[in-house]
XYZ file of N, CA and C in Angstrom:
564
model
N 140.454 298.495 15.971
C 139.048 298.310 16.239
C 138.723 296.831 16.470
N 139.131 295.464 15.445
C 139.222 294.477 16.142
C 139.723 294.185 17.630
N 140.703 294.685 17.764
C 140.991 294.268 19.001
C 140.171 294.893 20.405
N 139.379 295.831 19.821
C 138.420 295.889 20.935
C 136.791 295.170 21.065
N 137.308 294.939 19.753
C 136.077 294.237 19.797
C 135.619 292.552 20.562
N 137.034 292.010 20.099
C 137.313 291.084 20.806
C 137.661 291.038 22.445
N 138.255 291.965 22.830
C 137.861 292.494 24.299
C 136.867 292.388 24.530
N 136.164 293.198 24.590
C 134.653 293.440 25.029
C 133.909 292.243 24.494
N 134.028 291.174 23.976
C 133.559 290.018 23.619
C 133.849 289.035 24.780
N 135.075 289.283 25.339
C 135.809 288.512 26.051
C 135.069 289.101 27.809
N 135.222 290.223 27.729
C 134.735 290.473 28.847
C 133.300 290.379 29.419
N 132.576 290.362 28.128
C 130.856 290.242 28.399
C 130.816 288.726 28.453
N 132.038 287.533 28.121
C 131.783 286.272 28.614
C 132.138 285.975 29.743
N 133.071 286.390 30.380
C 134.004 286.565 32.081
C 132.552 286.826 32.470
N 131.923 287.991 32.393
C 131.435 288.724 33.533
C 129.215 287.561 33.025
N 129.297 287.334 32.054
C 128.125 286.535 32.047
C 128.722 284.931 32.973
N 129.684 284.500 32.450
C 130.415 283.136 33.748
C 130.290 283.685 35.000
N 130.561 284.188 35.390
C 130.110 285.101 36.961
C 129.192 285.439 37.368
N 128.173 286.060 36.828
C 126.672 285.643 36.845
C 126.049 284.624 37.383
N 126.489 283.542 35.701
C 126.315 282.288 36.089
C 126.488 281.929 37.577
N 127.630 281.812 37.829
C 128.292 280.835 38.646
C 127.526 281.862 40.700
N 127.292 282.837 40.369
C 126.260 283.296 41.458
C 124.948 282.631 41.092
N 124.537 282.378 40.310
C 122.625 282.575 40.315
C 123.296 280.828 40.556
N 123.405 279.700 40.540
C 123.958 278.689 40.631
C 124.051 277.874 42.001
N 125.274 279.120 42.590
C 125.503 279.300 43.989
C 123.739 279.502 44.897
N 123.608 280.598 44.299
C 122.399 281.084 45.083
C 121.078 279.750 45.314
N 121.147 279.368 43.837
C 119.757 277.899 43.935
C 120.675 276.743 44.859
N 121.444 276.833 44.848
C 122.091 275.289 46.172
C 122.049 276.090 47.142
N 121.739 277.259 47.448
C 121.894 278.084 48.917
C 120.650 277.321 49.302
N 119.197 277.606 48.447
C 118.317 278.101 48.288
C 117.480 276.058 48.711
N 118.295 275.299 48.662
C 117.689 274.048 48.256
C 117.792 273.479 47.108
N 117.983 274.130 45.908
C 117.946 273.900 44.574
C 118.942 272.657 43.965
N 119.614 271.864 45.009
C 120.207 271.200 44.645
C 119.891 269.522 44.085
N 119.977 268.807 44.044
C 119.275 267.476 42.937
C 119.760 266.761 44.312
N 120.340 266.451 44.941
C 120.638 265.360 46.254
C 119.441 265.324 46.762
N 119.137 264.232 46.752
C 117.768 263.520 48.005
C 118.009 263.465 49.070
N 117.570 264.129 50.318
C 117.842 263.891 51.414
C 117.054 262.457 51.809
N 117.832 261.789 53.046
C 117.656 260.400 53.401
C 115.978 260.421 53.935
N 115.621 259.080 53.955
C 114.105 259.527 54.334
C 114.765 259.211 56.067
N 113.815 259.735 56.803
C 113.804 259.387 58.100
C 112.336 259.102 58.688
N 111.842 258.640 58.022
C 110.466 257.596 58.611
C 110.083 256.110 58.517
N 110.519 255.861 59.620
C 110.113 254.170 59.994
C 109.326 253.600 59.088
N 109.695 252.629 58.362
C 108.371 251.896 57.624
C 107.921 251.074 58.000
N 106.591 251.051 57.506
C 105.034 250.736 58.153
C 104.740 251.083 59.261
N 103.232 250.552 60.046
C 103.352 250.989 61.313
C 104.387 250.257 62.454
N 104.329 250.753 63.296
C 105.240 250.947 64.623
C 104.526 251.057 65.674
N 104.960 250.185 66.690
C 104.190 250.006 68.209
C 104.766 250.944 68.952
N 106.376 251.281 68.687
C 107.194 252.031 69.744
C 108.106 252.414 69.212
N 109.070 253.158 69.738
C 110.819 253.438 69.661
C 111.332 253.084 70.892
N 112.863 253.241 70.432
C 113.973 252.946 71.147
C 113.715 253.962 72.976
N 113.860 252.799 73.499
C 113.389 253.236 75.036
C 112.360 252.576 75.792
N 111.628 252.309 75.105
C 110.429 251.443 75.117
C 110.279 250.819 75.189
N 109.414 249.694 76.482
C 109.048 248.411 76.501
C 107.874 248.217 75.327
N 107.356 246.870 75.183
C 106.522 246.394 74.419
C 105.472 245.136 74.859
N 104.947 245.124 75.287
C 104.218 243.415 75.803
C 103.298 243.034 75.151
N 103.621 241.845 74.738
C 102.612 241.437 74.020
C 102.327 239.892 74.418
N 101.555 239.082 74.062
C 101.281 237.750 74.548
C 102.641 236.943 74.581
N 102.804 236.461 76.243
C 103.706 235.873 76.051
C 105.285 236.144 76.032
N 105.473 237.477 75.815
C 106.210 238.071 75.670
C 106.946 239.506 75.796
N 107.538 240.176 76.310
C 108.037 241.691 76.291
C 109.130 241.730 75.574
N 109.606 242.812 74.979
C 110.464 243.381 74.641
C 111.305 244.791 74.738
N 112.028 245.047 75.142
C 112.548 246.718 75.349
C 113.641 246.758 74.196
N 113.206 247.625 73.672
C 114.431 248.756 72.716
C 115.503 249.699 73.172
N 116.261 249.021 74.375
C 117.091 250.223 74.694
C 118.072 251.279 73.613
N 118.457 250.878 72.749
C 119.763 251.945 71.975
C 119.416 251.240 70.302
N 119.550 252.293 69.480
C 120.177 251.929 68.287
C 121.011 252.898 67.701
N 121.968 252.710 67.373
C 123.344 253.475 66.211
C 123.878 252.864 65.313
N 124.649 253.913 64.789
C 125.264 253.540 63.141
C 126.456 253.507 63.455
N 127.969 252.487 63.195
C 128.193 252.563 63.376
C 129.639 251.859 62.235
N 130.553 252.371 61.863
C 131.624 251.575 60.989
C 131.982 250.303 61.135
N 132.451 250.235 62.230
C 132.957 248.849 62.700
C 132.666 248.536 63.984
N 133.022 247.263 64.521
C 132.854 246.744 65.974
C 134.646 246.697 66.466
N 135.919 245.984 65.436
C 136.759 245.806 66.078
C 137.475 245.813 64.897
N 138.642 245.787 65.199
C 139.698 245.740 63.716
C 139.442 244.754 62.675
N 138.622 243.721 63.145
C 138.380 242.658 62.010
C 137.202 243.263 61.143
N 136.212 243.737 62.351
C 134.961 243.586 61.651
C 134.883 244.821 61.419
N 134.782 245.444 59.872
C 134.769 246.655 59.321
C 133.688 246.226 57.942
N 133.072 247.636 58.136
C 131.673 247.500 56.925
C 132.994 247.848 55.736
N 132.045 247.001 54.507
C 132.338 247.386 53.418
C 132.339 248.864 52.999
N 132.837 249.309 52.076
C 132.830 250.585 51.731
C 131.322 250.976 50.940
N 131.023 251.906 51.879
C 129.339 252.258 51.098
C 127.989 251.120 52.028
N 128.618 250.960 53.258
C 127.705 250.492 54.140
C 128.108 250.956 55.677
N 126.920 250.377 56.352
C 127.788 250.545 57.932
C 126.738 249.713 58.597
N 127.079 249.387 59.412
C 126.148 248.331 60.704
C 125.311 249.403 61.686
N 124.447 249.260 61.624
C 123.373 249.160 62.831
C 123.295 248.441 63.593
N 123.558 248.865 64.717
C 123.272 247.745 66.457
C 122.275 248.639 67.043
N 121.592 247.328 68.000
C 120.771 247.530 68.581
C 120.737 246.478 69.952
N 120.688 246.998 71.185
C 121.113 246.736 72.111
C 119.122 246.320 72.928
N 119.091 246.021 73.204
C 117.781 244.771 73.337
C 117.459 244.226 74.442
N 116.056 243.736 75.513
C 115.971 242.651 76.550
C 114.481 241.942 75.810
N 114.467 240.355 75.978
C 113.612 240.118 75.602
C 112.917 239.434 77.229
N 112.037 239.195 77.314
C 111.466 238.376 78.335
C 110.523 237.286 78.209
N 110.381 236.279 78.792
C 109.270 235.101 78.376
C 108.542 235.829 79.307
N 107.314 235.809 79.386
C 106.381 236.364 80.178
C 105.494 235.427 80.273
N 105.353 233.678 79.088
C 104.071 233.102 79.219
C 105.021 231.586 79.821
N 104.395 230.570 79.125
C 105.424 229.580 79.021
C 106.230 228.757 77.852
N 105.480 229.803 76.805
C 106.235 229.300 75.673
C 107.730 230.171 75.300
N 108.573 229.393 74.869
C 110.017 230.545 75.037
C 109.921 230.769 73.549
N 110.074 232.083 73.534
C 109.996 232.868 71.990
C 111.621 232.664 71.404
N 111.318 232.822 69.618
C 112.219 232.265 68.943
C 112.632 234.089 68.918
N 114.368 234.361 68.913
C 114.400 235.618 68.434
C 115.729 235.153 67.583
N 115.993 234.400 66.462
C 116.957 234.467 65.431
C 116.819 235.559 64.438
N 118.203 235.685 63.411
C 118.118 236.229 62.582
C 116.571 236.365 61.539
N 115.992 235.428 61.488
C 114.976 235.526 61.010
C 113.397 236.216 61.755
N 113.424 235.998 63.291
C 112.612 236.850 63.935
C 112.832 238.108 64.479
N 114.211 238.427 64.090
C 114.555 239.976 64.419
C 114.830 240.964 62.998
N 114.155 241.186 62.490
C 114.290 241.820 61.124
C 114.370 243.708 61.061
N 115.194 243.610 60.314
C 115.479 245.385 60.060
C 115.232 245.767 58.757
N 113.646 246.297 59.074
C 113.424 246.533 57.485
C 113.639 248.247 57.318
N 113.722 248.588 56.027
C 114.549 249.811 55.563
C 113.561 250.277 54.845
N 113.530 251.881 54.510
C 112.445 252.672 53.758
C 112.163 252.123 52.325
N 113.409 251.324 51.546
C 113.254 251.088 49.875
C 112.509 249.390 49.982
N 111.847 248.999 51.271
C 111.498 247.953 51.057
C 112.420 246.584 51.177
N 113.755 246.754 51.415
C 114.461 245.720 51.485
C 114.855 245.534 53.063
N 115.814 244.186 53.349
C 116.385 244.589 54.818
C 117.322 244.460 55.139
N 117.776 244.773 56.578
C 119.131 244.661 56.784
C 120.044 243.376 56.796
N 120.939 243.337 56.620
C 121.485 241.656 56.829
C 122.366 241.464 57.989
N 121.560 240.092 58.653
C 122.241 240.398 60.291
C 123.889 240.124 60.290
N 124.464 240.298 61.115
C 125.682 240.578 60.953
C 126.025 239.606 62.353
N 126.388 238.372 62.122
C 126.097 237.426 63.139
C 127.563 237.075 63.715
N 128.855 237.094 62.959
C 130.293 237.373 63.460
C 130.730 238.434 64.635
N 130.129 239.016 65.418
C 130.241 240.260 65.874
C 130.041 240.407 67.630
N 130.527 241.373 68.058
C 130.208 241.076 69.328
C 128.722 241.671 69.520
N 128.619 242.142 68.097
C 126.945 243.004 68.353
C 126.179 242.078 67.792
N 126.300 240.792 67.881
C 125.328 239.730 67.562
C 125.155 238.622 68.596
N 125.338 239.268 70.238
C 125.458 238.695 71.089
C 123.954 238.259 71.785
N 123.314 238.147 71.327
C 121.662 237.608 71.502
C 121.378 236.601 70.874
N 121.496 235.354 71.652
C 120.905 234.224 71.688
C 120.074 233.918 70.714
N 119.682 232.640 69.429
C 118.535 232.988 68.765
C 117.216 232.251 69.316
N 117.129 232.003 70.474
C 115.955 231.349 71.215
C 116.304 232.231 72.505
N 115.128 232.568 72.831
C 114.462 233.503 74.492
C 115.066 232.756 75.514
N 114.638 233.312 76.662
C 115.256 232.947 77.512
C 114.082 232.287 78.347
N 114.258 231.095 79.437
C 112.677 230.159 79.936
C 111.835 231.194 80.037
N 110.903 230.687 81.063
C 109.776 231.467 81.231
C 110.030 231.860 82.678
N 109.538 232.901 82.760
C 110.028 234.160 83.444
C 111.220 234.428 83.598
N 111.954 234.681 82.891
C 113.525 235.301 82.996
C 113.428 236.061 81.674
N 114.491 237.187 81.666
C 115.552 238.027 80.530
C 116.504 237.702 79.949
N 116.292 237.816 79.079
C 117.762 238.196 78.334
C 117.866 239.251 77.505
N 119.379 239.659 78.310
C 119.556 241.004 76.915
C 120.806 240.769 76.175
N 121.105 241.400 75.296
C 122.253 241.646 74.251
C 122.155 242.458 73.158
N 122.561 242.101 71.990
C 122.930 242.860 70.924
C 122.327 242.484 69.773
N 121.770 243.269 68.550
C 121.602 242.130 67.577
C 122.243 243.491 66.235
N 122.660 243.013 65.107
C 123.666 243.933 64.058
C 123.001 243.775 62.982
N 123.088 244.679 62.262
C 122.616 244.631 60.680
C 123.723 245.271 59.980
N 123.613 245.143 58.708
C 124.502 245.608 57.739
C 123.185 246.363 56.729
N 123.637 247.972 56.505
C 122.664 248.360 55.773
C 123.383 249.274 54.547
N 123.032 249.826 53.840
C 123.734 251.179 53.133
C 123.699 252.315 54.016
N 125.408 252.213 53.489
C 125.090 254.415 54.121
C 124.568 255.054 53.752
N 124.456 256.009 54.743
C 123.351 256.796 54.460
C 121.377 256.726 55.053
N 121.275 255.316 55.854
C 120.443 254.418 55.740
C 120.410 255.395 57.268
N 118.788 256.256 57.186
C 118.506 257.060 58.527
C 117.162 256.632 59.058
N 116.669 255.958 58.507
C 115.129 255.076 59.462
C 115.133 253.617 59.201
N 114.430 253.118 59.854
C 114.525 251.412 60.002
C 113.174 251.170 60.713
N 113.209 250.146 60.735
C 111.879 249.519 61.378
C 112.282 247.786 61.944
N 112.462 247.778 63.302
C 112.459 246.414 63.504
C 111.689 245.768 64.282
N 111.330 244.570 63.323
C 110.298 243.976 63.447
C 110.516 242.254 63.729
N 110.225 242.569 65.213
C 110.298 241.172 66.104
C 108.889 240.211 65.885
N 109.079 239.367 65.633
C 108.014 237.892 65.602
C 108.896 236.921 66.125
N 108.312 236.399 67.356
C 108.706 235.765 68.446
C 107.966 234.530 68.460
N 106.710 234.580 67.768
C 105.628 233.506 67.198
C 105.285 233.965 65.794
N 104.662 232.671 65.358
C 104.231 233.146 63.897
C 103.209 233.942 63.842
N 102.053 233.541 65.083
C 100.766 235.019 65.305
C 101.103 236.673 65.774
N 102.630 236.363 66.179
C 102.771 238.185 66.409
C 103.804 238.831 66.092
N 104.076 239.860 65.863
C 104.917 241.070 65.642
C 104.828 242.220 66.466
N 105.532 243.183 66.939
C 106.078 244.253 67.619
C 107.081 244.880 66.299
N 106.657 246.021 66.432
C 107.341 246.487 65.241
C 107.896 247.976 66.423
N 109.047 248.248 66.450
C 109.704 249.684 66.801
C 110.362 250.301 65.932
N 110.074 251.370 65.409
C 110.400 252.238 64.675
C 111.789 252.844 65.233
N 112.740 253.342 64.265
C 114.241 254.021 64.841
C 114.523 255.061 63.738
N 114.754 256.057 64.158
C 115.111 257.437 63.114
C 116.570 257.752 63.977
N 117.279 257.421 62.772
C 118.626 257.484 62.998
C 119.724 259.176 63.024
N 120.041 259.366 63.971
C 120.629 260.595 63.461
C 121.845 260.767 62.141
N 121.901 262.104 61.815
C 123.091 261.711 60.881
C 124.469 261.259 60.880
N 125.198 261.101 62.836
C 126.148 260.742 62.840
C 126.722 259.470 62.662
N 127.589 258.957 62.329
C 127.851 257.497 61.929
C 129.404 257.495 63.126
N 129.304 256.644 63.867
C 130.653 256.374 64.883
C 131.614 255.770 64.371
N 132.972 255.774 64.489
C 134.057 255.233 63.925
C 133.816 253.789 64.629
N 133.444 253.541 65.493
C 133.614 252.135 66.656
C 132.467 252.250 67.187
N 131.708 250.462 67.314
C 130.580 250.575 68.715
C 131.355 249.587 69.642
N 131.285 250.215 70.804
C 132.010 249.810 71.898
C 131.312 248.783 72.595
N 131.808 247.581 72.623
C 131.042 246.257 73.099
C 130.288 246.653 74.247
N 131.211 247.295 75.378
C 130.125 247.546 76.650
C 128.716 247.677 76.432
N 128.305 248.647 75.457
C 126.970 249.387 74.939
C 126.699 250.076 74.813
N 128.021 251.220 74.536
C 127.988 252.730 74.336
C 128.557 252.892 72.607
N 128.148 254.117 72.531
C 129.159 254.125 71.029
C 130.163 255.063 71.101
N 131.215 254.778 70.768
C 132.260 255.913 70.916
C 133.292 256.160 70.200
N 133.743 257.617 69.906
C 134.491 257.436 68.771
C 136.074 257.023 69.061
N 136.657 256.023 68.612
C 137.835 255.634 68.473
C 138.882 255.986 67.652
């Protein structure tokens, strides 16, 4: 009689673990899981996205491309638990003052309030940090270093101390092994 008793002790714990381990299953089916999904909304306001010209006194700007991306070349590889953002860019003088666009007037700010750090070794840091005269372009590249995982941004150009252009970027979830200097991203 002990020994059935202990059976059936044994088996009403198997078959309650199994239970468990469905109703469990079912709440992570369900959403129920504790992971935060990434935010994907630009912080603060935003004049534009990627595609988009911008004019403002003195000045234009277009947002052609932004991606996530591991590395640029065998040297330059993100730390583990980050990845670079590039962003591929034309600025224009439009007045006669030539706008400043350094690390400090091209800023990538991030949803937790902090920002990106430009990543100025790189071939994706190929943008000049002063404009180009008046009436002419220039385009290139400019890089950030952010956390993975990092799916909205906001960059925010001041070209003078009276203005800003802010373009918003909602990043998809793919992250590229390589960004390919030309200006594509591709996986390597």
């Amino acid at each position: 009689m002990l020994t059935e008793i202990r059976y059936g002790s044994l088996l009403r714990r198997r078959s309650l673990s199994v239970l468990l381990g469905f109703v469990l299953a079912a709440m992570a089916a369900c959403g129920g899981n504790s992971v935060p999904e990434a935010d994907v909304t630009p912080p603060g306001p935003v004049d534009a996205g990627p595609g988009e010209t911008v004019k403002g006194e003195d000045v234009s700007i277009t947002l052609f491309e932004v991606g996530a991306a591991r590395s640029f070349d065998r040297r330059e590889q993100a730390d583990e638990g980050k990845v670079f953002i590039a962003a591929r860019l034309s600025i224009t003088t439009t007045g006669t003052v030539v706008p400043a666009q350094g690390p400090d007037d091209l800023v990538l700010e991030l949803p937790d309030g902090s920002t990106g750090k430009p990543w100025l070794v790189t071939p994706g840091s190929r943008l000049r940090n002063t404009g180009p005269p008046p009436g002419q372009e220039l385009a290139g590249w400019r890089s950030w270093v952010v956390p993975e995982g990092t799916r909205a941004a906001t960059l925010s150009y001041r070209p003078t101390p009276d203005l800003e252009i802010r373009f918003g970027i909602s990043l998809s979830d793919e992250v590229r092994d390589r960004w390919n200097v030309v200006g594509d991203l591709r996986h390597v």
